Amino acid sequence: MPHRILFITAEYAPLAKTGGLADVSAALSRDLHRRGDDVRVFLPWYASIAASGLETWPVDFLQDLEITLGVHAYRYSVRTGSAPGSDLNLYFIDCPALYGRPGIYTEDEDESRRFLLLTRAALECSQRMGFAPHIVHCNDWHTAFAPLLLKTLYAWDGLFAATRSVLTIHNVAYQGVFGAAHAAELGLGDASWLLHQQDLAEGRVNTLLHGILYADLVTTVSPTYAAEICTPEYGAGLDPFLRSRGGRLVGILNGVDYDEWDPSRDRLLPARYDAHDLSGKLECRRELAERTGLALGTGTMLLGLVSRFVDQKGIDLMIPALPAFLRRQDAAVVALGSGEARFEEFFAALEREFPGRVAYHKGYDEPLAHWIEAGSDAFMMPSRYEPCGLNQMYSLRYGTAPIVRRTGGLADSVAHYDRADGTGTGIVFDHYDAASFGWALDYAAGLHREAAHWRRLLGNAMAKNYSWERQGALYVEEYTRLVGPA
Ligand code: ADP
Ligand code: GLC
């Protein structure tokens, strides 16, 4: 008998994506489905999905339903369709009043209700479908009220009697903190004392915190990050609560969806290649240079970057380090990303300062992200913190040396290349400062000049396997620990 899993998420690749949450939601749910679990994924019917042409149809017994959140009444309907590339069923909460807006996230006053409605609608649809989940698996702050709601609002329903909840934290820095007035929208009544009282007294309600307090199991996306978030430095204020979960906080490294991210079958690339024959990679590098206006010599080391431009990603280290590096080495940079203006302006200025050696593309561009992974020699991820990080694992498979800081999932997936014994898959530095990052860039450039070392490094990297087949099994183990074998 398979596990029945209600999986609730704000992002799902490629339909609704701002970052790795989308990749992981899609790949993990498909992996569980492949194993034979009965997985039902719930996400909002964002305007962008509605416009995407995805084939869906209304679920006839889930039409024009009502949910009241405090003084706000919403009507919603459910559409279903197959996840792209799979026959896994997705369920979309169609509530134009909340989701009929550009973008996935907003800064609007009702942001808390947009995701509270998703959470409640998923649980209520489960009831209407007569679907008794073994596991309600919620992700990040958006759906982190699910465990508390199961223990209060929905506790009367025997359907959930054996249900256990899992919260996966993809990033503890995003907590969904709203004014205390929003607490009433949960409709907890007599059970309101279960809300964190001191926060309320101080005028706020922290969504993620309640997931940490009430989920039967809390997971996060790498073992190192699981340890880090229990410290004040990385816990973003929630470390005492995370520490108190003890053994109920588990780190499981994300996997890679090699159906999407493998250079031997990547449909988005101008040429394909694998570890035995890298000539396609050279072709990708040439095409990438041509497309982005870079003039590369044969010995030029091309550094890639694909990132959300936020504080987390270590772009502030690049501001002093990259211009100096470009002055002293035969190197070039191709960067894709958008976010904070100071980082966008830095790359725009760098491109002006180093014409033909720096190419910056502002925005979000899926095909270009693949081209950069394939066409670059090395990939920069000097993150301040990194719960898991996917691009460094993509880089390994694409034969693109990751240059990473030893933190979170970067520490768990990249080993520093050791010239003495030829082991290691990338370049790893410890301290979060520009000098250390500069050292790592120089170390990479040195290795890149020595063909034998570079070949060895890329060989080690490409041999790594972070498939969901392995990582998904770790989730199944945790589910089984909670509810018994399927
Ligand atoms: P995070 O979720 O913190 O952004 P991850 O490394 O886990 O970091 O995942 C980022 C995902 O988003 C990767 O699939 C990456 O390729 C993609 N991505 C990030 N920025 C862009 C962009 N500007 N254009 C295209 N894809 C992007
Ligand atoms: C978050 C983290 C990233 C992680 C992703 C998927 O966005 O920032 O490190 O890989 O979630 O779990």
Short mmCIF file of C-alpha atoms and ligand atoms in Angstrom, two decimals:
data_model
loop_
_atom_site.label_atom_id
_atom_site.label_comp_id
_atom_site.label_asym_id
_atom_site.label_seq_id
_atom_site.Cartn_x
_atom_site.Cartn_y
_atom_site.Cartn_z
CA MET A 1 0.00 0.00 0.00
CA PRO A 2 1.45 3.36 -0.98
CA HIS A 3 1.74 6.36 1.31
CA ARG A 4 -0.92 8.98 0.75
CA ILE A 5 0.72 12.40 0.71
CA LEU A 6 -0.91 15.80 0.59
CA PHE A 7 1.84 18.08 -0.71
CA ILE A 8 1.23 21.83 -0.44
CA THR A 9 3.54 24.37 -2.04
CA ALA A 10 3.66 27.95 -3.31
CA GLU A 11 5.95 27.09 -6.24
CA TYR A 12 6.13 24.29 -8.78
CA ALA A 13 8.60 24.14 -11.68
CA PRO A 14 8.24 25.07 -14.43
CA LEU A 15 4.76 26.49 -13.84
CA ALA A 16 5.46 28.91 -11.00
CA LYS A 17 9.07 29.46 -10.06
CA THR A 18 11.16 32.09 -8.36
CA GLY A 19 13.84 29.73 -7.05
CA GLY A 20 14.77 26.28 -5.86
CA LEU A 21 11.50 25.67 -3.98
CA ALA A 22 9.86 25.20 -7.37
CA ASP A 23 12.46 22.70 -8.58
CA VAL A 24 12.31 20.71 -5.38
CA SER A 25 8.51 20.64 -5.14
CA ALA A 26 8.26 19.34 -8.68
CA ALA A 27 11.07 16.81 -8.50
CA LEU A 28 10.29 15.42 -5.05
CA SER A 29 6.57 15.02 -5.69
CA ARG A 30 7.24 13.32 -9.02
CA ASP A 31 9.80 11.03 -7.41
CA LEU A 32 7.33 9.97 -4.71
CA HIS A 33 4.69 9.42 -7.37
CA ARG A 34 7.12 7.28 -9.37
CA ARG A 35 7.65 5.13 -6.29
CA GLY A 36 3.93 4.44 -6.23
CA ASP A 37 2.86 6.84 -3.50
CA ASP A 38 -0.51 8.55 -3.89
CA VAL A 39 0.63 12.18 -4.01
CA ARG A 40 -1.78 15.09 -4.39
CA VAL A 41 -0.07 18.41 -4.95
CA PHE A 42 -1.91 21.64 -4.19
CA LEU A 43 -0.81 25.06 -5.40
CA PRO A 44 -2.44 28.35 -6.38
CA TRP A 45 -3.83 28.92 -9.86
CA TYR A 46 -1.65 31.97 -10.40
CA ALA A 47 -2.49 34.27 -13.30
CA SER A 48 0.77 33.16 -14.94
CA ILE A 49 -0.27 29.50 -14.85
CA ALA A 50 -3.71 30.41 -16.17
CA ALA A 51 -1.99 32.20 -19.07
CA SER A 52 0.51 29.39 -19.73
CA GLY A 53 -1.85 27.23 -21.75
CA LEU A 54 -1.41 24.27 -19.40
CA GLU A 55 -4.15 21.73 -20.01
CA THR A 56 -6.40 21.52 -16.96
CA TRP A 57 -10.02 20.88 -16.24
CA PRO A 58 -12.38 21.74 -13.40
CA VAL A 59 -12.95 19.15 -10.67
CA ASP A 60 -16.73 19.03 -10.74
CA PHE A 61 -17.32 18.38 -7.03
CA LEU A 62 -14.84 21.10 -6.02
CA GLN A 63 -16.52 24.16 -7.51
CA ASP A 64 -17.52 27.45 -5.97
CA LEU A 65 -16.52 26.56 -2.42
CA GLU A 66 -16.29 29.07 0.39
CA ILE A 67 -13.68 29.73 3.05
CA THR A 68 -13.89 32.56 5.53
CA LEU A 69 -10.69 34.01 6.93
CA GLY A 70 -11.66 36.38 9.74
CA VAL A 71 -14.00 38.93 8.18
CA HIS A 72 -12.97 38.00 4.65
CA ALA A 73 -15.01 35.47 2.70
CA TYR A 74 -13.47 33.89 -0.40
CA ARG A 75 -14.90 31.65 -3.07
CA TYR A 76 -12.66 29.25 -4.91
CA SER A 77 -12.80 26.33 -7.31
CA VAL A 78 -10.33 23.58 -8.09
CA ARG A 79 -8.76 22.70 -11.41
CA THR A 80 -6.62 19.67 -12.05
CA GLY A 81 -4.09 18.65 -14.65
CA SER A 82 -0.95 16.60 -15.03
CA ALA A 83 2.41 17.90 -13.91
CA PRO A 84 4.52 18.65 -16.98
CA GLY A 85 6.41 15.50 -17.97
CA SER A 86 4.50 13.27 -15.57
CA ASP A 87 1.07 11.81 -14.98
CA LEU A 88 1.06 13.09 -11.41
CA ASN A 89 -2.09 15.08 -10.67
CA LEU A 90 -1.76 18.70 -9.64
CA TYR A 91 -4.65 20.51 -7.96
CA PHE A 92 -4.88 24.24 -8.48
CA ILE A 93 -6.78 26.52 -6.14
CA ASP A 94 -8.54 28.97 -8.41
CA CYS A 95 -9.36 32.05 -6.36
CA PRO A 96 -9.13 35.10 -8.63
CA ALA A 97 -9.58 37.50 -5.70
CA LEU A 98 -6.24 36.28 -4.28
CA TYR A 99 -4.22 34.88 -7.16
CA GLY A 100 -5.34 36.90 -10.17
CA ARG A 101 -2.31 39.17 -9.96
CA PRO A 102 1.03 39.38 -11.69
CA GLY A 103 3.75 37.43 -9.92
CA ILE A 104 3.75 34.67 -7.35
CA TYR A 105 4.42 36.77 -4.26
CA THR A 106 3.15 40.25 -3.51
CA GLU A 107 3.67 42.88 -0.89
CA ASP A 108 -0.09 43.34 -0.67
CA GLU A 109 -1.94 43.61 2.62
CA ASP A 110 -3.57 40.21 2.10
CA GLU A 111 -0.35 38.25 1.44
CA SER A 112 -0.90 36.17 4.59
CA ARG A 113 -4.42 35.28 3.46
CA ARG A 114 -3.23 34.29 -0.02
CA PHE A 115 -1.30 31.42 1.50
CA LEU A 116 -3.58 30.69 4.44
CA LEU A 117 -6.32 30.12 1.90
CA LEU A 118 -4.07 27.75 -0.05
CA THR A 119 -3.34 25.81 3.15
CA ARG A 120 -6.94 25.57 4.26
CA ALA A 121 -8.28 24.85 0.80
CA ALA A 122 -5.83 21.95 0.42
CA LEU A 123 -7.00 20.42 3.70
CA GLU A 124 -10.69 20.99 2.91
CA CYS A 125 -10.35 19.54 -0.59
CA SER A 126 -8.69 16.53 1.00
CA GLN A 127 -11.83 16.15 3.13
CA ARG A 128 -14.15 16.54 0.16
CA MET A 129 -12.16 13.99 -1.83
CA GLY A 130 -12.28 11.58 1.10
CA PHE A 131 -8.49 11.53 0.85
CA ALA A 132 -7.02 10.54 4.23
CA PRO A 133 -3.37 11.51 3.95
CA HIS A 134 -0.72 9.67 5.91
CA ILE A 135 1.40 12.79 5.53
CA VAL A 136 0.60 16.45 5.04
CA HIS A 137 3.84 17.82 3.65
CA CYS A 138 4.06 21.61 3.73
CA ASN A 139 6.89 23.80 2.50
CA ASP A 140 8.31 27.08 3.80
CA TRP A 141 6.31 29.75 5.61
CA HIS A 142 3.52 29.86 3.05
CA THR A 143 1.91 26.63 4.17
CA ALA A 144 3.43 26.34 7.64
CA PHE A 145 0.09 26.77 9.42
CA ALA A 146 -1.03 23.34 8.19
CA PRO A 147 0.28 21.40 11.25
CA LEU A 148 -1.44 23.74 13.70
CA LEU A 149 -4.67 23.70 11.69
CA LEU A 150 -4.66 19.89 11.70
CA LYS A 151 -4.36 19.92 15.47
CA THR A 152 -7.17 22.48 15.94
CA LEU A 153 -9.65 23.44 13.23
CA TYR A 154 -9.65 20.02 11.58
CA ALA A 155 -9.02 17.85 14.63
CA TRP A 156 -12.71 16.85 14.70
CA ASP A 157 -12.38 15.02 11.42
CA GLY A 158 -11.46 11.35 11.81
CA LEU A 159 -10.15 11.47 8.25
CA PHE A 160 -7.00 13.08 9.67
CA ALA A 161 -6.79 10.87 12.78
CA ALA A 162 -3.66 9.09 11.59
CA THR A 163 -2.22 12.01 9.61
CA ARG A 164 1.23 13.28 10.50
CA SER A 165 2.65 16.60 9.33
CA VAL A 166 6.03 17.39 7.83
CA LEU A 167 7.34 20.92 7.34
CA THR A 168 10.29 21.39 5.01
CA ILE A 169 12.19 24.62 5.55
CA HIS A 170 13.81 25.74 2.33
CA ASN A 171 14.97 29.03 3.81
CA VAL A 172 14.56 30.01 7.45
CA ALA A 173 15.07 33.69 6.67
CA TYR A 174 11.64 33.98 5.04
CA GLN A 175 9.16 33.58 7.88
CA GLY A 176 5.89 35.19 6.85
CA VAL A 177 5.67 37.68 9.69
CA PHE A 178 2.44 39.67 9.73
CA GLY A 179 0.63 42.04 12.07
CA ALA A 180 -1.11 40.39 15.02
CA ALA A 181 -4.48 41.41 13.59
CA HIS A 182 -4.05 38.63 11.02
CA ALA A 183 -4.10 36.00 13.77
CA ALA A 184 -7.90 36.21 13.90
CA GLU A 185 -8.00 35.05 10.27
CA LEU A 186 -6.88 31.61 11.39
CA GLY A 187 -10.23 31.13 13.11
CA LEU A 188 -8.73 29.17 16.00
CA GLY A 189 -11.25 30.41 18.59
CA ASP A 190 -10.61 28.70 21.93
CA ALA A 191 -7.41 27.19 20.59
CA SER A 192 -5.88 30.62 19.98
CA TRP A 193 -3.67 30.16 23.00
CA LEU A 194 -1.63 27.78 20.86
CA LEU A 195 -0.35 30.78 18.93
CA HIS A 196 2.96 32.16 20.14
CA GLN A 197 1.68 34.54 22.80
CA GLN A 198 4.69 36.77 23.23
CA ASP A 199 4.80 37.50 19.51
CA LEU A 200 1.12 38.42 19.62
CA ALA A 201 1.69 40.68 22.60
CA GLU A 202 4.43 42.36 20.59
CA GLY A 203 2.05 42.83 17.67
CA ARG A 204 3.02 40.11 15.23
CA VAL A 205 2.35 36.58 14.14
CA ASN A 206 5.17 34.49 12.63
CA THR A 207 3.85 31.85 10.24
CA LEU A 208 6.99 29.70 9.93
CA LEU A 209 7.43 29.59 13.70
CA HIS A 210 4.10 27.79 14.08
CA GLY A 211 5.17 25.15 11.61
CA ILE A 212 8.34 24.61 13.63
CA LEU A 213 6.32 24.35 16.84
CA TYR A 214 3.60 22.00 15.62
CA ALA A 215 4.85 19.88 12.71
CA ASP A 216 5.41 16.26 13.67
CA LEU A 217 8.68 16.46 11.76
CA VAL A 218 10.67 19.45 10.56
CA THR A 219 13.09 18.89 7.72
CA THR A 220 15.43 21.23 5.97
CA VAL A 221 17.30 20.88 2.75
CA SER A 222 20.80 19.88 3.86
CA PRO A 223 22.40 18.32 6.95
CA THR A 224 24.80 21.23 7.45
CA TYR A 225 21.99 23.80 7.25
CA ALA A 226 20.00 21.73 9.76
CA ALA A 227 22.85 22.20 12.22
CA GLU A 228 23.47 25.83 11.26
CA ILE A 229 19.91 27.02 11.81
CA CYS A 230 20.14 25.86 15.40
CA THR A 231 22.69 28.64 15.97
CA PRO A 232 21.97 32.36 16.45
CA GLU A 233 24.15 33.19 13.45
CA TYR A 234 21.96 31.28 10.98
CA GLY A 235 18.65 30.77 12.79
CA ALA A 236 17.20 34.19 11.95
CA GLY A 237 15.71 34.37 15.45
CA LEU A 238 14.10 30.92 15.29
CA ASP A 239 17.14 28.97 16.50
CA PRO A 240 15.81 28.43 20.07
CA PHE A 241 12.66 26.81 18.67
CA LEU A 242 14.65 24.74 16.20
CA ARG A 243 17.00 23.57 18.95
CA SER A 244 14.02 22.53 21.02
CA ARG A 245 12.92 20.14 18.23
CA GLY A 246 16.06 18.08 18.82
CA GLY A 247 15.97 14.90 16.78
CA ARG A 248 12.73 15.99 15.11
CA LEU A 249 14.72 18.36 12.89
CA VAL A 250 16.36 16.48 10.03
CA GLY A 251 18.51 17.69 7.13
CA ILE A 252 17.97 15.99 3.77
CA LEU A 253 20.06 17.27 0.88
CA ASN A 254 18.00 18.17 -2.18
CA GLY A 255 18.38 16.06 -5.25
CA VAL A 256 18.80 17.16 -8.82
CA ASP A 257 16.17 16.56 -11.46
CA TYR A 258 18.49 15.04 -14.05
CA ASP A 259 15.61 14.86 -16.52
CA GLU A 260 15.91 18.64 -16.69
CA TRP A 261 19.55 19.18 -15.75
CA ASP A 262 21.86 16.78 -17.56
CA PRO A 263 24.03 17.98 -20.45
CA SER A 264 23.71 14.65 -22.27
CA ARG A 265 19.98 15.23 -22.83
CA ASP A 266 19.36 18.91 -22.10
CA ARG A 267 17.00 20.03 -24.83
CA LEU A 268 17.71 23.71 -24.18
CA LEU A 269 21.42 23.50 -25.08
CA PRO A 270 22.90 24.24 -28.50
CA ALA A 271 25.01 21.04 -28.16
CA ARG A 272 25.02 18.04 -25.85
CA TYR A 273 27.90 16.29 -24.10
CA ASP A 274 28.90 13.97 -21.30
CA ALA A 275 31.96 13.10 -19.23
CA HIS A 276 33.42 10.93 -22.03
CA ASP A 277 33.27 13.62 -24.67
CA LEU A 278 33.36 17.27 -23.73
CA SER A 279 33.45 18.65 -27.27
CA GLY A 280 29.77 19.66 -26.95
CA LYS A 281 30.71 21.77 -23.95
CA LEU A 282 33.19 23.74 -26.07
CA GLU A 283 30.43 24.27 -28.58
CA CYS A 284 28.12 25.52 -25.80
CA ARG A 285 30.85 27.90 -24.65
CA ARG A 286 31.27 29.28 -28.17
CA GLU A 287 27.53 29.75 -28.63
CA LEU A 288 27.17 31.34 -25.22
CA ALA A 289 29.99 33.78 -25.98
CA GLU A 290 28.43 34.68 -29.30
CA ARG A 291 24.97 35.12 -27.85
CA THR A 292 26.19 37.34 -25.01
CA GLY A 293 28.85 39.28 -26.92
CA LEU A 294 31.88 37.90 -25.08
CA ALA A 295 35.30 37.69 -26.73
CA LEU A 296 37.01 34.64 -25.22
CA GLY A 297 40.55 33.47 -25.86
CA THR A 298 41.16 29.71 -25.70
CA GLY A 299 42.74 30.05 -22.25
CA THR A 300 40.15 32.46 -20.85
CA MET A 301 38.35 31.09 -17.80
CA LEU A 302 34.65 31.91 -18.10
CA LEU A 303 32.91 32.38 -14.74
CA GLY A 304 29.14 31.90 -14.64
CA LEU A 305 26.52 33.22 -12.25
CA VAL A 306 22.77 32.51 -12.15
CA SER A 307 21.15 33.86 -9.06
CA ARG A 308 18.48 35.79 -7.30
CA PHE A 309 20.25 39.04 -6.45
CA VAL A 310 19.62 39.02 -2.71
CA ASP A 311 21.85 39.41 0.31
CA GLN A 312 22.01 35.63 0.86
CA LYS A 313 23.90 34.93 -2.36
CA GLY A 314 27.22 36.63 -1.59
CA ILE A 315 27.08 39.13 -4.43
CA ASP A 316 28.46 41.82 -2.13
CA LEU A 317 31.73 39.85 -2.09
CA MET A 318 31.87 40.11 -5.88
CA ILE A 319 31.75 43.91 -5.81
CA PRO A 320 35.37 44.26 -4.63
CA ALA A 321 36.62 40.83 -5.77
CA LEU A 322 35.56 40.58 -9.42
CA PRO A 323 37.03 43.80 -10.88
CA ALA A 324 40.38 43.07 -9.22
CA PHE A 325 40.30 39.46 -10.41
CA LEU A 326 39.47 40.49 -13.98
CA ARG A 327 42.44 42.86 -13.93
CA ARG A 328 44.91 40.19 -12.88
CA GLN A 329 43.71 37.06 -14.71
CA ASP A 330 42.66 35.96 -18.18
CA ALA A 331 39.01 35.57 -17.22
CA ALA A 332 35.50 36.60 -18.21
CA VAL A 333 32.11 36.69 -16.50
CA VAL A 334 28.61 35.87 -17.64
CA ALA A 335 25.91 36.77 -15.11
CA LEU A 336 22.15 36.26 -15.11
CA GLY A 337 19.91 37.55 -12.37
CA SER A 338 17.86 40.33 -10.92
CA GLY A 339 16.84 41.59 -7.53
CA GLU A 340 18.39 44.28 -5.38
CA ALA A 341 19.23 47.39 -7.41
CA ARG A 342 22.76 47.74 -5.98
CA PHE A 343 23.68 44.31 -7.35
CA GLU A 344 22.06 44.91 -10.74
CA GLU A 345 23.88 48.23 -10.99
CA PHE A 346 27.18 46.57 -10.08
CA PHE A 347 26.94 44.07 -12.93
CA ALA A 348 25.75 46.69 -15.40
CA ALA A 349 28.78 48.83 -14.46
CA LEU A 350 31.13 45.84 -14.61
CA GLU A 351 29.91 45.12 -18.13
CA ARG A 352 30.70 48.72 -19.14
CA GLU A 353 34.12 48.58 -17.50
CA PHE A 354 35.13 45.29 -19.14
CA PRO A 355 33.56 45.27 -22.61
CA GLY A 356 33.71 41.84 -24.25
CA ARG A 357 34.79 40.27 -20.94
CA VAL A 358 31.65 40.72 -18.89
CA ALA A 359 28.10 40.00 -20.04
CA TYR A 360 25.18 40.74 -17.77
CA HIS A 361 21.62 39.71 -18.50
CA LYS A 362 19.12 41.21 -16.11
CA GLY A 363 16.01 39.15 -15.52
CA TYR A 364 14.85 35.58 -15.40
CA ASP A 365 15.68 33.34 -18.35
CA GLU A 366 15.39 29.56 -18.09
CA PRO A 367 17.21 28.66 -21.36
CA LEU A 368 20.03 31.11 -20.65
CA ALA A 369 20.45 29.56 -17.17
CA HIS A 370 21.09 26.20 -18.88
CA TRP A 371 23.48 27.77 -21.40
CA ILE A 372 25.48 29.38 -18.59
CA GLU A 373 25.71 26.09 -16.67
CA ALA A 374 26.99 24.36 -19.82
CA GLY A 375 29.12 27.07 -21.39
CA SER A 376 31.00 28.34 -18.33
CA ASP A 377 34.24 26.90 -16.96
CA ALA A 378 33.44 27.69 -13.34
CA PHE A 379 30.31 28.77 -11.46
CA MET A 380 30.22 31.24 -8.56
CA MET A 381 28.19 30.62 -5.40
CA PRO A 382 29.94 32.44 -2.56
CA SER A 383 26.76 32.46 -0.46
CA ARG A 384 26.54 34.02 2.98
CA TYR A 385 24.23 31.12 3.76
CA GLU A 386 22.72 28.47 1.49
CA PRO A 387 20.08 26.04 2.75
CA CYS A 388 20.92 23.68 -0.10
CA GLY A 389 21.56 25.40 -3.39
CA LEU A 390 20.91 23.64 -6.66
CA ASN A 391 23.13 25.41 -9.13
CA GLN A 392 26.33 24.04 -7.60
CA MET A 393 24.96 20.53 -8.11
CA TYR A 394 23.90 21.37 -11.67
CA SER A 395 27.42 22.73 -12.20
CA LEU A 396 28.98 19.44 -11.07
CA ARG A 397 27.02 17.51 -13.67
CA TYR A 398 27.74 20.09 -16.39
CA GLY A 399 31.51 19.90 -15.82
CA THR A 400 31.56 23.48 -14.57
CA ALA A 401 33.69 23.85 -11.45
CA PRO A 402 31.64 25.26 -8.58
CA ILE A 403 33.36 27.96 -6.51
CA VAL A 404 31.46 27.94 -3.23
CA ARG A 405 31.65 29.01 0.38
CA ARG A 406 31.66 26.20 2.93
CA THR A 407 28.11 26.66 4.22
CA GLY A 408 24.82 24.76 4.18
CA GLY A 409 24.22 22.52 1.20
CA LEU A 410 27.27 23.93 -0.57
CA ALA A 411 29.44 22.35 2.14
CA ASP A 412 27.53 19.09 1.77
CA SER A 413 27.78 18.82 -2.00
CA VAL A 414 31.15 20.27 -3.05
CA ALA A 415 34.57 19.10 -1.85
CA HIS A 416 37.63 21.29 -2.28
CA TYR A 417 40.00 20.09 -4.98
CA ASP A 418 43.29 18.98 -3.49
CA ARG A 419 46.26 19.23 -5.86
CA ALA A 420 48.23 16.72 -3.82
CA ASP A 421 45.94 13.76 -4.33
CA GLY A 422 43.61 14.94 -7.11
CA THR A 423 40.44 14.57 -5.05
CA GLY A 424 37.64 17.11 -4.86
CA THR A 425 34.93 18.50 -7.09
CA GLY A 426 35.24 22.27 -6.83
CA ILE A 427 36.82 25.19 -5.03
CA VAL A 428 35.69 25.79 -1.46
CA PHE A 429 36.55 28.74 0.79
CA ASP A 430 35.63 29.30 4.42
CA HIS A 431 35.40 32.91 5.46
CA TYR A 432 32.73 35.26 4.27
CA ASP A 433 34.97 38.06 3.03
CA ALA A 434 36.12 39.37 -0.34
CA ALA A 435 39.76 38.34 0.21
CA SER A 436 38.78 34.68 0.74
CA PHE A 437 36.54 34.73 -2.31
CA GLY A 438 39.37 36.36 -4.28
CA TRP A 439 41.66 33.57 -3.11
CA ALA A 440 39.15 30.98 -4.35
CA LEU A 441 38.92 32.69 -7.76
CA ASP A 442 42.70 32.67 -8.08
CA TYR A 443 42.86 29.04 -7.00
CA ALA A 444 40.33 28.20 -9.71
CA ALA A 445 42.29 30.18 -12.32
CA GLY A 446 45.49 28.37 -11.31
CA LEU A 447 43.88 24.96 -11.69
CA HIS A 448 42.27 26.01 -14.97
CA ARG A 449 45.73 26.74 -16.42
CA GLU A 450 46.93 23.24 -15.54
CA ALA A 451 45.05 21.03 -17.96
CA ALA A 452 45.68 17.77 -16.09
CA HIS A 453 44.32 19.10 -12.82
CA TRP A 454 41.37 20.75 -14.50
CA ARG A 455 40.45 17.57 -16.37
CA ARG A 456 40.71 15.62 -13.14
CA LEU A 457 38.54 18.11 -11.27
CA LEU A 458 35.84 18.05 -13.93
CA GLY A 459 35.95 14.26 -14.06
CA ASN A 460 35.44 14.05 -10.30
CA ALA A 461 32.60 16.57 -10.50
CA MET A 462 30.74 14.92 -13.37
CA ALA A 463 30.89 11.53 -11.65
CA LYS A 464 28.83 12.81 -8.70
CA ASN A 465 25.25 11.67 -8.45
CA TYR A 466 22.69 13.63 -6.48
CA SER A 467 19.61 12.06 -8.02
CA TRP A 468 16.17 12.27 -6.44
CA GLU A 469 16.10 8.51 -6.55
CA ARG A 470 18.53 8.61 -3.63
CA GLN A 471 17.34 11.73 -1.88
CA GLY A 472 13.63 10.89 -2.22
CA ALA A 473 14.30 7.60 -0.45
CA LEU A 474 15.39 9.59 2.60
CA TYR A 475 11.99 11.32 2.72
CA VAL A 476 10.27 7.96 2.45
CA GLU A 477 12.33 6.76 5.42
CA GLU A 478 11.15 9.73 7.46
CA TYR A 479 7.52 9.26 6.42
CA THR A 480 7.80 5.62 7.41
CA ARG A 481 9.26 6.52 10.77
CA LEU A 482 6.21 8.76 11.34
CA VAL A 483 3.39 6.57 10.11
CA GLY A 484 4.81 3.13 9.58
CA PRO A 485 5.59 1.40 6.31
CA ALA A 486 3.32 2.07 3.39
P1 ADP B 1 17.33 29.75 -4.43
O1 ADP B 1 16.16 28.87 -4.34
O2 ADP B 1 17.80 30.28 -3.11
O3 ADP B 1 17.18 30.84 -5.43
P2 ADP B 1 18.70 27.43 -5.61
O4 ADP B 1 20.11 27.28 -6.04
O5 ADP B 1 18.13 26.38 -4.76
O6 ADP B 1 18.59 28.88 -4.93
O7 ADP B 1 17.74 27.46 -6.86
C1 ADP B 1 17.73 28.47 -7.80
C2 ADP B 1 16.99 27.98 -9.03
O8 ADP B 1 16.46 29.10 -9.72
C3 ADP B 1 17.89 27.25 -10.00
O9 ADP B 1 17.13 26.33 -10.74
C4 ADP B 1 18.37 28.41 -10.90
O10 ADP B 1 18.81 27.98 -12.15
C5 ADP B 1 17.11 29.24 -10.98
N1 ADP B 1 17.35 30.66 -11.21
C6 ADP B 1 17.74 31.60 -10.31
N2 ADP B 1 17.82 32.80 -10.89
C7 ADP B 1 17.48 32.63 -12.18
C8 ADP B 1 17.39 33.51 -13.32
N3 ADP B 1 17.66 34.81 -13.21
N4 ADP B 1 16.99 32.98 -14.49
C9 ADP B 1 16.72 31.66 -14.59
N5 ADP B 1 16.80 30.78 -13.58
C10 ADP B 1 17.17 31.26 -12.39
C1 GLC B 2 15.70 27.93 -0.99
C2 GLC B 2 17.18 28.02 -0.67
C3 GLC B 2 18.04 27.15 -1.54
C4 GLC B 2 17.42 25.78 -1.72
C5 GLC B 2 16.00 25.92 -2.24
C6 GLC B 2 15.29 24.59 -2.47
O1 GLC B 2 15.29 28.85 -1.92
O2 GLC B 2 17.63 29.36 -0.72
O3 GLC B 2 19.33 27.02 -0.97
O4 GLC B 2 18.17 25.00 -2.62
O5 GLC B 2 15.24 26.64 -1.32
O6 GLC B 2 15.24 23.81 -1.30
#
